[in-house]
PDB file of N, CA, C and O in Angstrom:
ATOM      1  N   MET J   1       0.849  -1.176   0.000  1.00 44.00           N
ATOM      2  CA  MET J   1       0.000   0.000   0.000  1.00 44.00           C
ATOM      3  C   MET J   1       0.889   1.232   0.000  1.00 44.00           C
ATOM      4  O   MET J   1       1.838   1.309   0.768  1.00 44.00           O
ATOM      5  N   LEU J   2       0.590   2.158  -0.829  1.00 47.00           N
ATOM      6  CA  LEU J   2       1.385   3.365  -0.955  1.00 47.00           C
ATOM      7  C   LEU J   2       0.435   4.544  -0.985  1.00 47.00           C
ATOM      8  O   LEU J   2      -0.535   4.531  -1.729  1.00 47.00           O
ATOM      9  N   GLY J   3       0.675   5.533  -0.176  1.00 46.00           N
ATOM     10  CA  GLY J   3      -0.175   6.714  -0.172  1.00 46.00           C
ATOM     11  C   GLY J   3       0.545   7.893  -0.789  1.00 46.00           C
ATOM     12  O   GLY J   3       1.580   8.301  -0.295  1.00 46.00           O
ATOM     13  N   ILE J   4       0.021   8.400  -1.872  1.00 48.00           N
ATOM     14  CA  ILE J   4       0.565   9.607  -2.492  1.00 48.00           C
ATOM     15  C   ILE J   4      -0.427  10.727  -2.201  1.00 48.00           C
ATOM     16  O   ILE J   4      -1.595  10.632  -2.561  1.00 48.00           O
ATOM     17  N   PHE J   5       0.021  11.751  -1.524  1.00 49.00           N
ATOM     18  CA  PHE J   5      -0.822  12.872  -1.152  1.00 49.00           C
ATOM     19  C   PHE J   5      -2.058  12.405  -0.390  1.00 49.00           C
ATOM     20  O   PHE J   5      -3.154  12.911  -0.589  1.00 49.00           O
ATOM     21  N   GLY J   6      -1.867  11.413   0.481  1.00 50.00           N
ATOM     22  CA  GLY J   6      -2.949  10.933   1.317  1.00 50.00           C
ATOM     23  C   GLY J   6      -3.906   9.983   0.629  1.00 50.00           C
ATOM     24  O   GLY J   6      -4.883   9.555   1.210  1.00 50.00           O
ATOM     25  N   ILE J   7      -3.636   9.633  -0.614  1.00 51.00           N
ATOM     26  CA  ILE J   7      -4.518   8.734  -1.359  1.00 51.00           C
ATOM     27  C   ILE J   7      -3.868   7.365  -1.424  1.00 51.00           C
ATOM     28  O   ILE J   7      -2.805   7.216  -2.011  1.00 51.00           O
ATOM     29  N   PRO J   8      -4.479   6.346  -0.810  1.00 57.00           N
ATOM     30  CA  PRO J   8      -3.876   5.008  -0.868  1.00 57.00           C
ATOM     31  C   PRO J   8      -3.848   4.486  -2.296  1.00 57.00           C
ATOM     32  O   PRO J   8      -4.790   4.687  -3.059  1.00 57.00           O
ATOM     33  N   ASN J   9      -2.764   3.857  -2.639  1.00 63.00           N
ATOM     34  CA  ASN J   9      -2.605   3.269  -3.965  1.00 63.00           C
ATOM     35  C   ASN J   9      -2.012   1.882  -3.822  1.00 63.00           C
ATOM     36  O   ASN J   9      -1.207   1.638  -2.944  1.00 63.00           O
ATOM     37  N   SER J  10      -2.393   0.997  -4.705  1.00 71.00           N
ATOM     38  CA  SER J  10      -1.793  -0.326  -4.725  1.00 71.00           C
ATOM     39  C   SER J  10      -0.698  -0.353  -5.774  1.00 71.00           C
ATOM     40  O   SER J  10      -0.867   0.176  -6.868  1.00 71.00           O
ATOM     41  N   VAL J  11       0.405  -0.957  -5.418  1.00 74.00           N
ATOM     42  CA  VAL J  11       1.546  -1.074  -6.317  1.00 74.00           C
ATOM     43  C   VAL J  11       1.692  -2.537  -6.685  1.00 74.00           C
ATOM     44  O   VAL J  11       1.670  -3.393  -5.806  1.00 74.00           O
ATOM     45  N   PRO J  12       1.824  -2.853  -7.971  1.00 73.00           N
ATOM     46  CA  PRO J  12       2.026  -4.251  -8.358  1.00 73.00           C
ATOM     47  C   PRO J  12       3.224  -4.840  -7.612  1.00 73.00           C
ATOM     48  O   PRO J  12       4.233  -4.166  -7.423  1.00 73.00           O
ATOM     49  N   HIS J  13       3.098  -6.062  -7.206  1.00 73.00           N
ATOM     50  CA  HIS J  13       4.115  -6.690  -6.367  1.00 73.00           C
ATOM     51  C   HIS J  13       4.536  -8.018  -6.958  1.00 73.00           C
ATOM     52  O   HIS J  13       3.713  -8.806  -7.395  1.00 73.00           O
ATOM     53  N   THR J  14       5.843  -8.253  -6.984  1.00 80.00           N
ATOM     54  CA  THR J  14       6.387  -9.557  -7.347  1.00 80.00           C
ATOM     55  C   THR J  14       7.250 -10.006  -6.175  1.00 80.00           C
ATOM     56  O   THR J  14       7.659  -9.184  -5.351  1.00 80.00           O
ATOM     57  N   PRO J  15       7.554 -11.279  -6.071  1.00 83.00           N
ATOM     58  CA  PRO J  15       8.336 -11.766  -4.931  1.00 83.00           C
ATOM     59  C   PRO J  15       9.693 -11.090  -4.753  1.00 83.00           C
ATOM     60  O   PRO J  15      10.209 -11.023  -3.647  1.00 83.00           O
ATOM     61  N   ASP J  16      10.271 -10.546  -5.822  1.00 90.00           N
ATOM     62  CA  ASP J  16      11.587  -9.910  -5.699  1.00 90.00           C
ATOM     63  C   ASP J  16      11.525  -8.386  -5.797  1.00 90.00           C
ATOM     64  O   ASP J  16      12.529  -7.738  -6.070  1.00 90.00           O
ATOM     65  N   SER J  17      10.364  -7.796  -5.530  1.00 91.00           N
ATOM     66  CA  SER J  17      10.220  -6.341  -5.585  1.00 91.00           C
ATOM     67  C   SER J  17      11.060  -5.663  -4.511  1.00 91.00           C
ATOM     68  O   SER J  17      11.132  -6.130  -3.377  1.00 91.00           O
ATOM     69  N   THR J  18      11.693  -4.549  -4.891  1.00 94.00           N
ATOM     70  CA  THR J  18      12.470  -3.749  -3.947  1.00 94.00           C
ATOM     71  C   THR J  18      11.923  -2.328  -3.937  1.00 94.00           C
ATOM     72  O   THR J  18      11.081  -1.963  -4.767  1.00 94.00           O
ATOM     73  N   LEU J  19      12.443  -1.538  -3.019  1.00 94.00           N
ATOM     74  CA  LEU J  19      12.032  -0.142  -2.961  1.00 94.00           C
ATOM     75  C   LEU J  19      12.341   0.568  -4.270  1.00 94.00           C
ATOM     76  O   LEU J  19      11.568   1.409  -4.719  1.00 94.00           O
ATOM     77  N   ARG J  20      13.451   0.236  -4.930  1.00 94.00           N
ATOM     78  CA  ARG J  20      13.769   0.860  -6.227  1.00 94.00           C
ATOM     79  C   ARG J  20      12.659   0.609  -7.254  1.00 94.00           C
ATOM     80  O   ARG J  20      12.321   1.491  -8.046  1.00 94.00           O
ATOM     81  N   ASP J  21      12.088  -0.588  -7.248  1.00 92.00           N
ATOM     82  CA  ASP J  21      10.983  -0.901  -8.159  1.00 92.00           C
ATOM     83  C   ASP J  21       9.779  -0.015  -7.868  1.00 92.00           C
ATOM     84  O   ASP J  21       9.101   0.461  -8.777  1.00 92.00           O
ATOM     85  N   VAL J  22       9.519   0.192  -6.597  1.00 91.00           N
ATOM     86  CA  VAL J  22       8.391   1.042  -6.203  1.00 91.00           C
ATOM     87  C   VAL J  22       8.624   2.471  -6.664  1.00 91.00           C
ATOM     88  O   VAL J  22       7.709   3.122  -7.189  1.00 91.00           O
ATOM     89  N   LEU J  23       9.842   2.985  -6.495  1.00 92.00           N
ATOM     90  CA  LEU J  23      10.135   4.358  -6.919  1.00 92.00           C
ATOM     91  C   LEU J  23       9.906   4.533  -8.416  1.00 92.00           C
ATOM     92  O   LEU J  23       9.341   5.546  -8.851  1.00 92.00           O
ATOM     93  N   LYS J  24      10.317   3.571  -9.204  1.00 92.00           N
ATOM     94  CA  LYS J  24      10.102   3.654 -10.653  1.00 92.00           C
ATOM     95  C   LYS J  24       8.616   3.571 -10.994  1.00 92.00           C
ATOM     96  O   LYS J  24       8.131   4.266 -11.888  1.00 92.00           O
ATOM     97  N   PHE J  25       7.867   2.735 -10.258  1.00 89.00           N
ATOM     98  CA  PHE J  25       6.424   2.656 -10.469  1.00 89.00           C
ATOM     99  C   PHE J  25       5.770   3.999 -10.135  1.00 89.00           C
ATOM    100  O   PHE J  25       4.909   4.469 -10.876  1.00 89.00           O
ATOM    101  N   VAL J  26       6.189   4.609  -9.049  1.00 88.00           N
ATOM    102  CA  VAL J  26       5.643   5.912  -8.656  1.00 88.00           C
ATOM    103  C   VAL J  26       5.900   6.929  -9.765  1.00 88.00           C
ATOM    104  O   VAL J  26       4.994   7.647 -10.187  1.00 88.00           O
ATOM    105  N   ARG J  27       7.135   6.995 -10.249  1.00 89.00           N
ATOM    106  CA  ARG J  27       7.475   7.936 -11.324  1.00 89.00           C
ATOM    107  C   ARG J  27       6.626   7.707 -12.567  1.00 89.00           C
ATOM    108  O   ARG J  27       6.093   8.644 -13.157  1.00 89.00           O
ATOM    109  N   ASP J  28       6.490   6.449 -12.971  1.00 89.00           N
ATOM    110  CA  ASP J  28       5.828   6.131 -14.231  1.00 89.00           C
ATOM    111  C   ASP J  28       4.307   6.133 -14.163  1.00 89.00           C
ATOM    112  O   ASP J  28       3.650   6.314 -15.186  1.00 89.00           O
ATOM    113  N   ASN J  29       3.729   5.941 -12.966  1.00 86.00           N
ATOM    114  CA  ASN J  29       2.283   5.732 -12.885  1.00 86.00           C
ATOM    115  C   ASN J  29       1.515   6.646 -11.937  1.00 86.00           C
ATOM    116  O   ASN J  29       0.309   6.788 -12.099  1.00 86.00           O
ATOM    117  N   LEU J  30       2.183   7.245 -10.962  1.00 83.00           N
ATOM    118  CA  LEU J  30       1.437   7.995  -9.956  1.00 83.00           C
ATOM    119  C   LEU J  30       1.695   9.492  -9.956  1.00 83.00           C
ATOM    120  O   LEU J  30       0.808  10.268  -9.610  1.00 83.00           O
ATOM    121  N   VAL J  31       2.883   9.909 -10.320  1.00 83.00           N
ATOM    122  CA  VAL J  31       3.200  11.334 -10.298  1.00 83.00           C
ATOM    123  C   VAL J  31       2.640  11.989 -11.553  1.00 83.00           C
ATOM    124  O   VAL J  31       2.959  11.590 -12.666  1.00 83.00           O
ATOM    125  N   THR J  32       1.791  12.988 -11.343  1.00 83.00           N
ATOM    126  CA  THR J  32       1.193  13.680 -12.482  1.00 83.00           C
ATOM    127  C   THR J  32       1.882  15.013 -12.781  1.00 83.00           C
ATOM    128  O   THR J  32       1.806  15.500 -13.895  1.00 83.00           O
ATOM    129  N   ASP J  33       2.544  15.608 -11.803  1.00 83.00           N
ATOM    130  CA  ASP J  33       3.255  16.872 -12.000  1.00 83.00           C
ATOM    131  C   ASP J  33       4.714  16.564 -12.305  1.00 83.00           C
ATOM    132  O   ASP J  33       5.581  16.611 -11.434  1.00 83.00           O
ATOM    133  N   THR J  34       4.982  16.228 -13.560  1.00 82.00           N
ATOM    134  CA  THR J  34       6.331  15.806 -13.945  1.00 82.00           C
ATOM    135  C   THR J  34       7.350  16.941 -13.873  1.00 82.00           C
ATOM    136  O   THR J  34       8.544  16.678 -13.828  1.00 82.00           O
ATOM    137  N   HIS J  35       6.895  18.186 -13.853  1.00 84.00           N
ATOM    138  CA  HIS J  35       7.824  19.307 -13.757  1.00 84.00           C
ATOM    139  C   HIS J  35       8.444  19.426 -12.367  1.00 84.00           C
ATOM    140  O   HIS J  35       9.487  20.027 -12.211  1.00 84.00           O
ATOM    141  N   ARG J  36       7.781  18.833 -11.368  1.00 84.00           N
ATOM    142  CA  ARG J  36       8.291  18.932  -9.989  1.00 84.00           C
ATOM    143  C   ARG J  36       8.668  17.570  -9.409  1.00 84.00           C
ATOM    144  O   ARG J  36       8.858  17.435  -8.213  1.00 84.00           O
ATOM    145  N   ILE J  37       8.798  16.567 -10.256  1.00 87.00           N
ATOM    146  CA  ILE J  37       9.129  15.226  -9.766  1.00 87.00           C
ATOM    147  C   ILE J  37      10.475  15.208  -9.053  1.00 87.00           C
ATOM    148  O   ILE J  37      10.701  14.383  -8.161  1.00 87.00           O
ATOM    149  N   ASN J  38      11.361  16.135  -9.407  1.00 87.00           N
ATOM    150  CA  ASN J  38      12.673  16.186  -8.762  1.00 87.00           C
ATOM    151  C   ASN J  38      12.567  16.517  -7.274  1.00 87.00           C
ATOM    152  O   ASN J  38      13.524  16.352  -6.534  1.00 87.00           O
ATOM    153  N   MET J  39      11.415  16.948  -6.813  1.00 87.00           N
ATOM    154  CA  MET J  39      11.211  17.192  -5.388  1.00 87.00           C
ATOM    155  C   MET J  39      10.995  15.879  -4.631  1.00 87.00           C
ATOM    156  O   MET J  39      11.113  15.836  -3.415  1.00 87.00           O
ATOM    157  N   LEU J  40      10.684  14.807  -5.364  1.00 88.00           N
ATOM    158  CA  LEU J  40      10.457  13.499  -4.750  1.00 88.00           C
ATOM    159  C   LEU J  40      11.546  12.491  -5.111  1.00 88.00           C
ATOM    160  O   LEU J  40      12.022  11.752  -4.256  1.00 88.00           O
ATOM    161  N   LEU J  41      11.942  12.463  -6.390  1.00 91.00           N
ATOM    162  CA  LEU J  41      12.870  11.435  -6.877  1.00 91.00           C
ATOM    163  C   LEU J  41      14.061  12.050  -7.588  1.00 91.00           C
ATOM    164  O   LEU J  41      13.958  13.131  -8.163  1.00 91.00           O
ATOM    165  N   ASN J  42      15.182  11.310  -7.608  1.00 91.00           N
ATOM    166  CA  ASN J  42      16.317  11.770  -8.404  1.00 91.00           C
ATOM    167  C   ASN J  42      16.018  11.529  -9.890  1.00 91.00           C
ATOM    168  O   ASN J  42      14.953  11.026 -10.245  1.00 91.00           O
ATOM    169  N   GLU J  43      16.952  11.870 -10.744  1.00 88.00           N
ATOM    170  CA  GLU J  43      16.714  11.866 -12.192  1.00 88.00           C
ATOM    171  C   GLU J  43      16.267  10.522 -12.760  1.00 88.00           C
ATOM    172  O   GLU J  43      15.384  10.462 -13.612  1.00 88.00           O
ATOM    173  N   ASP J  44      16.855   9.422 -12.316  1.00 90.00           N
ATOM    174  CA  ASP J  44      16.483   8.120 -12.877  1.00 90.00           C
ATOM    175  C   ASP J  44      15.556   7.308 -11.962  1.00 90.00           C
ATOM    176  O   ASP J  44      15.333   6.129 -12.195  1.00 90.00           O
ATOM    177  N   ALA J  45      15.020   7.960 -10.939  1.00 90.00           N
ATOM    178  CA  ALA J  45      14.071   7.339  -9.998  1.00 90.00           C
ATOM    179  C   ALA J  45      14.668   6.146  -9.254  1.00 90.00           C
ATOM    180  O   ALA J  45      13.963   5.254  -8.833  1.00 90.00           O
ATOM    181  N   SER J  46      15.983   6.159  -9.071  1.00 91.00           N
ATOM    182  CA  SER J  46      16.612   5.070  -8.327  1.00 91.00           C
ATOM    183  C   SER J  46      16.719   5.388  -6.841  1.00 91.00           C
ATOM    184  O   SER J  46      16.968   4.505  -6.031  1.00 91.00           O
ATOM    185  N   GLU J  47      16.533   6.665  -6.488  1.00 93.00           N
ATOM    186  CA  GLU J  47      16.587   7.109  -5.101  1.00 93.00           C
ATOM    187  C   GLU J  47      15.625   8.271  -4.910  1.00 93.00           C
ATOM    188  O   GLU J  47      15.244   8.932  -5.872  1.00 93.00           O
ATOM    189  N   VAL J  48      15.260   8.536  -3.655  1.00 93.00           N
ATOM    190  CA  VAL J  48      14.440   9.710  -3.381  1.00 93.00           C
ATOM    191  C   VAL J  48      15.337  10.941  -3.398  1.00 93.00           C
ATOM    192  O   VAL J  48      16.560  10.849  -3.254  1.00 93.00           O
ATOM    193  N   ALA J  49      14.726  12.090  -3.573  1.00 91.00           N
ATOM    194  CA  ALA J  49      15.471  13.345  -3.617  1.00 91.00           C
ATOM    195  C   ALA J  49      16.021  13.686  -2.237  1.00 91.00           C
ATOM    196  O   ALA J  49      15.552  13.185  -1.209  1.00 91.00           O
ATOM    197  N   HIS J  50      17.030  14.564  -2.225  1.00 90.00           N
ATOM    198  CA  HIS J  50      17.593  15.058  -0.968  1.00 90.00           C
ATOM    199  C   HIS J  50      16.465  15.693  -0.150  1.00 90.00           C
ATOM    200  O   HIS J  50      15.648  16.432  -0.674  1.00 90.00           O
ATOM    201  N   GLY J  51      16.418  15.370   1.117  1.00 90.00           N
ATOM    202  CA  GLY J  51      15.400  15.954   1.988  1.00 90.00           C
ATOM    203  C   GLY J  51      14.126  15.138   2.092  1.00 90.00           C
ATOM    204  O   GLY J  51      13.163  15.579   2.709  1.00 90.00           O
ATOM    205  N   VAL J  52      14.094  13.960   1.488  1.00 92.00           N
ATOM    206  CA  VAL J  52      12.914  13.094   1.566  1.00 92.00           C
ATOM    207  C   VAL J  52      13.293  11.841   2.357  1.00 92.00           C
ATOM    208  O   VAL J  52      14.264  11.169   2.035  1.00 92.00           O
ATOM    209  N   ILE J  53      12.526  11.572   3.399  1.00 93.00           N
ATOM    210  CA  ILE J  53      12.717  10.360   4.195  1.00 93.00           C
ATOM    211  C   ILE J  53      11.711   9.331   3.711  1.00 93.00           C
ATOM    212  O   ILE J  53      10.543   9.652   3.480  1.00 93.00           O
ATOM    213  N   THR J  54      12.159   8.096   3.547  1.00 94.00           N
ATOM    214  CA  THR J  54      11.270   7.011   3.121  1.00 94.00           C
ATOM    215  C   THR J  54      11.101   6.029   4.265  1.00 94.00           C
ATOM    216  O   THR J  54      12.080   5.568   4.845  1.00 94.00           O
ATOM    217  N   LEU J  55       9.842   5.737   4.590  1.00 94.00           N
ATOM    218  CA  LEU J  55       9.514   4.788   5.648  1.00 94.00           C
ATOM    219  C   LEU J  55       8.818   3.582   5.042  1.00 94.00           C
ATOM    220  O   LEU J  55       7.945   3.736   4.179  1.00 94.00           O
ATOM    221  N   ILE J  56       9.199   2.401   5.483  1.00 93.00           N
ATOM    222  CA  ILE J  56       8.490   1.178   5.123  1.00 93.00           C
ATOM    223  C   ILE J  56       7.941   0.614   6.417  1.00 93.00           C
ATOM    224  O   ILE J  56       8.706   0.313   7.339  1.00 93.00           O
ATOM    225  N   ASN J  57       6.632   0.526   6.490  1.00 92.00           N
ATOM    226  CA  ASN J  57       5.959   0.089   7.717  1.00 92.00           C
ATOM    227  C   ASN J  57       6.448   0.900   8.916  1.00 92.00           C
ATOM    228  O   ASN J  57       6.758   0.366   9.974  1.00 92.00           O
ATOM    229  N   ASP J  58       6.529   2.230   8.720  1.00 93.00           N
ATOM    230  CA  ASP J  58       6.931   3.193   9.751  1.00 93.00           C
ATOM    231  C   ASP J  58       8.383   3.062  10.207  1.00 93.00           C
ATOM    232  O   ASP J  58       8.758   3.594  11.239  1.00 93.00           O
ATOM    233  N   THR J  59       9.219   2.365   9.447  1.00 95.00           N
ATOM    234  CA  THR J  59      10.643   2.244   9.761  1.00 95.00           C
ATOM    235  C   THR J  59      11.452   2.939   8.678  1.00 95.00           C
ATOM    236  O   THR J  59      11.259   2.684   7.490  1.00 95.00           O
ATOM    237  N   ASP J  60      12.352   3.829   9.091  1.00 95.00           N
ATOM    238  CA  ASP J  60      13.210   4.549   8.153  1.00 95.00           C
ATOM    239  C   ASP J  60      14.043   3.545   7.364  1.00 95.00           C
ATOM    240  O   ASP J  60      14.660   2.643   7.943  1.00 95.00           O
ATOM    241  N   THR J  61      14.068   3.704   6.041  1.00 94.00           N
ATOM    242  CA  THR J  61      14.817   2.759   5.206  1.00 94.00           C
ATOM    243  C   THR J  61      16.311   2.796   5.496  1.00 94.00           C
ATOM    244  O   THR J  61      17.025   1.861   5.161  1.00 94.00           O
ATOM    245  N   GLY J  62      16.800   3.853   6.127  1.00 91.00           N
ATOM    246  CA  GLY J  62      18.195   3.915   6.536  1.00 91.00           C
ATOM    247  C   GLY J  62      18.531   2.845   7.564  1.00 91.00           C
ATOM    248  O   GLY J  62      19.682   2.457   7.718  1.00 91.00           O
ATOM    249  N   LEU J  63      17.518   2.348   8.261  1.00 93.00           N
ATOM    250  CA  LEU J  63      17.715   1.276   9.240  1.00 93.00           C
ATOM    251  C   LEU J  63      17.504  -0.095   8.612  1.00 93.00           C
ATOM    252  O   LEU J  63      17.732  -1.111   9.260  1.00 93.00           O
ATOM    253  N   LEU J  64      17.054  -0.102   7.363  1.00 93.00           N
ATOM    254  CA  LEU J  64      16.813  -1.358   6.641  1.00 93.00           C
ATOM    255  C   LEU J  64      17.916  -1.520   5.602  1.00 93.00           C
ATOM    256  O   LEU J  64      19.049  -1.202   5.861  1.00 93.00           O
ATOM    257  N   SER J  65      17.572  -1.999   4.444  1.00 92.00           N
ATOM    258  CA  SER J  65      18.558  -2.175   3.362  1.00 92.00           C
ATOM    259  C   SER J  65      18.449  -1.069   2.324  1.00 92.00           C
ATOM    260  O   SER J  65      18.701  -1.287   1.142  1.00 92.00           O
ATOM    261  N   GLU J  66      18.036   0.127   2.786  1.00 93.00           N
ATOM    262  CA  GLU J  66      17.879   1.274   1.905  1.00 93.00           C
ATOM    263  C   GLU J  66      17.038   0.915   0.672  1.00 93.00           C
ATOM    264  O   GLU J  66      15.955   0.387   0.817  1.00 93.00           O
ATOM    265  N   TYR J  67      17.553   1.166  -0.517  1.00 94.00           N
ATOM    266  CA  TYR J  67      16.775   0.977  -1.745  1.00 94.00           C
ATOM    267  C   TYR J  67      16.679  -0.475  -2.189  1.00 94.00           C
ATOM    268  O   TYR J  67      15.885  -0.800  -3.059  1.00 94.00           O
ATOM    269  N   ASP J  68      17.461  -1.341  -1.581  1.00 94.00           N
ATOM    270  CA  ASP J  68      17.389  -2.770  -1.894  1.00 94.00           C
ATOM    271  C   ASP J  68      16.453  -3.517  -0.939  1.00 94.00           C
ATOM    272  O   ASP J  68      16.367  -4.740  -0.988  1.00 94.00           O
ATOM    273  N   THR J  69      15.758  -2.777  -0.092  1.00 94.00           N
ATOM    274  CA  THR J  69      14.822  -3.399   0.842  1.00 94.00           C
ATOM    275  C   THR J  69      13.724  -4.117   0.067  1.00 94.00           C
ATOM    276  O   THR J  69      13.104  -3.535  -0.833  1.00 94.00           O
ATOM    277  N   ALA J  70      13.486  -5.363   0.411  1.00 93.00           N
ATOM    278  CA  ALA J  70      12.419  -6.135  -0.237  1.00 93.00           C
ATOM    279  C   ALA J  70      11.064  -5.588   0.193  1.00 93.00           C
ATOM    280  O   ALA J  70      10.852  -5.255   1.366  1.00 93.00           O
ATOM    281  N   ILE J  71      10.167  -5.488  -0.766  1.00 91.00           N
ATOM    282  CA  ILE J  71       8.808  -5.023  -0.503  1.00 91.00           C
ATOM    283  C   ILE J  71       7.884  -6.224  -0.559  1.00 91.00           C
ATOM    284  O   ILE J  71       7.919  -6.996  -1.512  1.00 91.00           O
ATOM    285  N   GLU J  72       7.079  -6.361   0.477  1.00 89.00           N
ATOM    286  CA  GLU J  72       6.144  -7.477   0.544  1.00 89.00           C
ATOM    287  C   GLU J  72       4.721  -6.967   0.405  1.00 89.00           C
ATOM    288  O   GLU J  72       4.440  -5.800   0.687  1.00 89.00           O
ATOM    289  N   ALA J  73       3.831  -7.834  -0.026  1.00 85.00           N
ATOM    290  CA  ALA J  73       2.420  -7.473  -0.149  1.00 85.00           C
ATOM    291  C   ALA J  73       1.933  -6.944   1.196  1.00 85.00           C
ATOM    292  O   ALA J  73       2.234  -7.506   2.244  1.00 85.00           O
ATOM    293  N   GLY J  74       1.239  -5.826   1.163  1.00 85.00           N
ATOM    294  CA  GLY J  74       0.689  -5.240   2.376  1.00 85.00           C
ATOM    295  C   GLY J  74       1.591  -4.238   3.055  1.00 85.00           C
ATOM    296  O   GLY J  74       1.181  -3.591   4.025  1.00 85.00           O
ATOM    297  N   ASP J  75       2.838  -4.068   2.574  1.00 88.00           N
ATOM    298  CA  ASP J  75       3.730  -3.080   3.163  1.00 88.00           C
ATOM    299  C   ASP J  75       3.187  -1.677   2.944  1.00 88.00           C
ATOM    300  O   ASP J  75       2.569  -1.385   1.917  1.00 88.00           O
ATOM    301  N   SER J  76       3.437  -0.808   3.897  1.00 87.00           N
ATOM    302  CA  SER J  76       3.057   0.598   3.798  1.00 87.00           C
ATOM    303  C   SER J  76       4.320   1.409   3.554  1.00 87.00           C
ATOM    304  O   SER J  76       5.293   1.298   4.304  1.00 87.00           O
ATOM    305  N   ILE J  77       4.308   2.218   2.489  1.00 89.00           N
ATOM    306  CA  ILE J  77       5.469   3.038   2.146  1.00 89.00           C
ATOM    307  C   ILE J  77       5.059   4.498   2.234  1.00 89.00           C
ATOM    308  O   ILE J  77       4.064   4.915   1.653  1.00 89.00           O
ATOM    309  N   THR J  78       5.857   5.273   2.979  1.00 89.00           N
ATOM    310  CA  THR J  78       5.531   6.683   3.214  1.00 89.00           C
ATOM    311  C   THR J  78       6.738   7.523   2.830  1.00 89.00           C
ATOM    312  O   THR J  78       7.870   7.197   3.183  1.00 89.00           O
ATOM    313  N   PHE J  79       6.476   8.639   2.134  1.00 89.00           N
ATOM    314  CA  PHE J  79       7.518   9.600   1.796  1.00 89.00           C
ATOM    315  C   PHE J  79       7.255  10.862   2.630  1.00 89.00           C
ATOM    316  O   PHE J  79       6.153  11.389   2.627  1.00 89.00           O
ATOM    317  N   VAL J  80       8.293  11.326   3.339  1.00 90.00           N
ATOM    318  CA  VAL J  80       8.167  12.500   4.198  1.00 90.00           C
ATOM    319  C   VAL J  80       9.205  13.516   3.769  1.00 90.00           C
ATOM    320  O   VAL J  80      10.405  13.228   3.776  1.00 90.00           O
ATOM    321  N   SER J  81       8.738  14.726   3.413  1.00 87.00           N
ATOM    322  CA  SER J  81       9.667  15.787   3.055  1.00 87.00           C
ATOM    323  C   SER J  81      10.125  16.495   4.321  1.00 87.00           C
ATOM    324  O   SER J  81       9.316  16.850   5.181  1.00 87.00           O
ATOM    325  N   THR J  82      11.434  16.705   4.430  1.00 88.00           N
ATOM    326  CA  THR J  82      11.971  17.441   5.572  1.00 88.00           C
ATOM    327  C   THR J  82      12.222  18.901   5.205  1.00 88.00           C
ATOM    328  O   THR J  82      12.672  19.674   6.041  1.00 88.00           O
ATOM    329  N   LEU J  83      11.924  19.256   3.970  1.00 80.00           N
ATOM    330  CA  LEU J  83      12.139  20.622   3.496  1.00 80.00           C
ATOM    331  C   LEU J  83      10.842  21.417   3.621  1.00 80.00           C
ATOM    332  O   LEU J  83       9.758  20.892   3.403  1.00 80.00           O
ATOM    333  N   HIS J  84      10.980  22.689   3.964  1.00 75.00           N
ATOM    334  CA  HIS J  84       9.793  23.546   4.078  1.00 75.00           C
ATOM    335  C   HIS J  84      10.186  24.993   3.823  1.00 75.00           C
ATOM    336  O   HIS J  84      11.353  25.358   3.892  1.00 75.00           O
ATOM    337  N   GLY J  85       9.195  25.770   3.534  1.00 67.00           N
ATOM    338  CA  GLY J  85       9.427  27.197   3.303  1.00 67.00           C
ATOM    339  C   GLY J  85       9.429  27.957   4.618  1.00 67.00           C
ATOM    340  O   GLY J  85       9.077  27.434   5.667  1.00 67.00           O
ATOM    341  N   GLY J  86       9.809  29.196   4.562  1.00 60.00           N
ATOM    342  CA  GLY J  86       9.922  29.956   5.802  1.00 60.00           C
ATOM    343  C   GLY J  86       9.032  31.124   5.874  1.00 60.00           C
ATOM    344  O   GLY J  86       8.180  31.546   5.310  1.00 60.00           O
TER     345      GLY J  86
END
């Protein structure tokens, strides 16, 4: 389960899915404002942009296997921006 802007979305899952696969799916299927995608993902969608924390089941991916973390059916993935205006 993946929530983009508070809207739950289902992401296709295979037994060997990783967070990198999810990021590419998000880029290709869920992001509609392609002019600002760099605020969420890097250029090739292999990593999140600077200032974005990624949680899998409420655990920071920095404590897991980062982008190689296996994604299982029913996992919750959350993107949190640490950047804000003043």
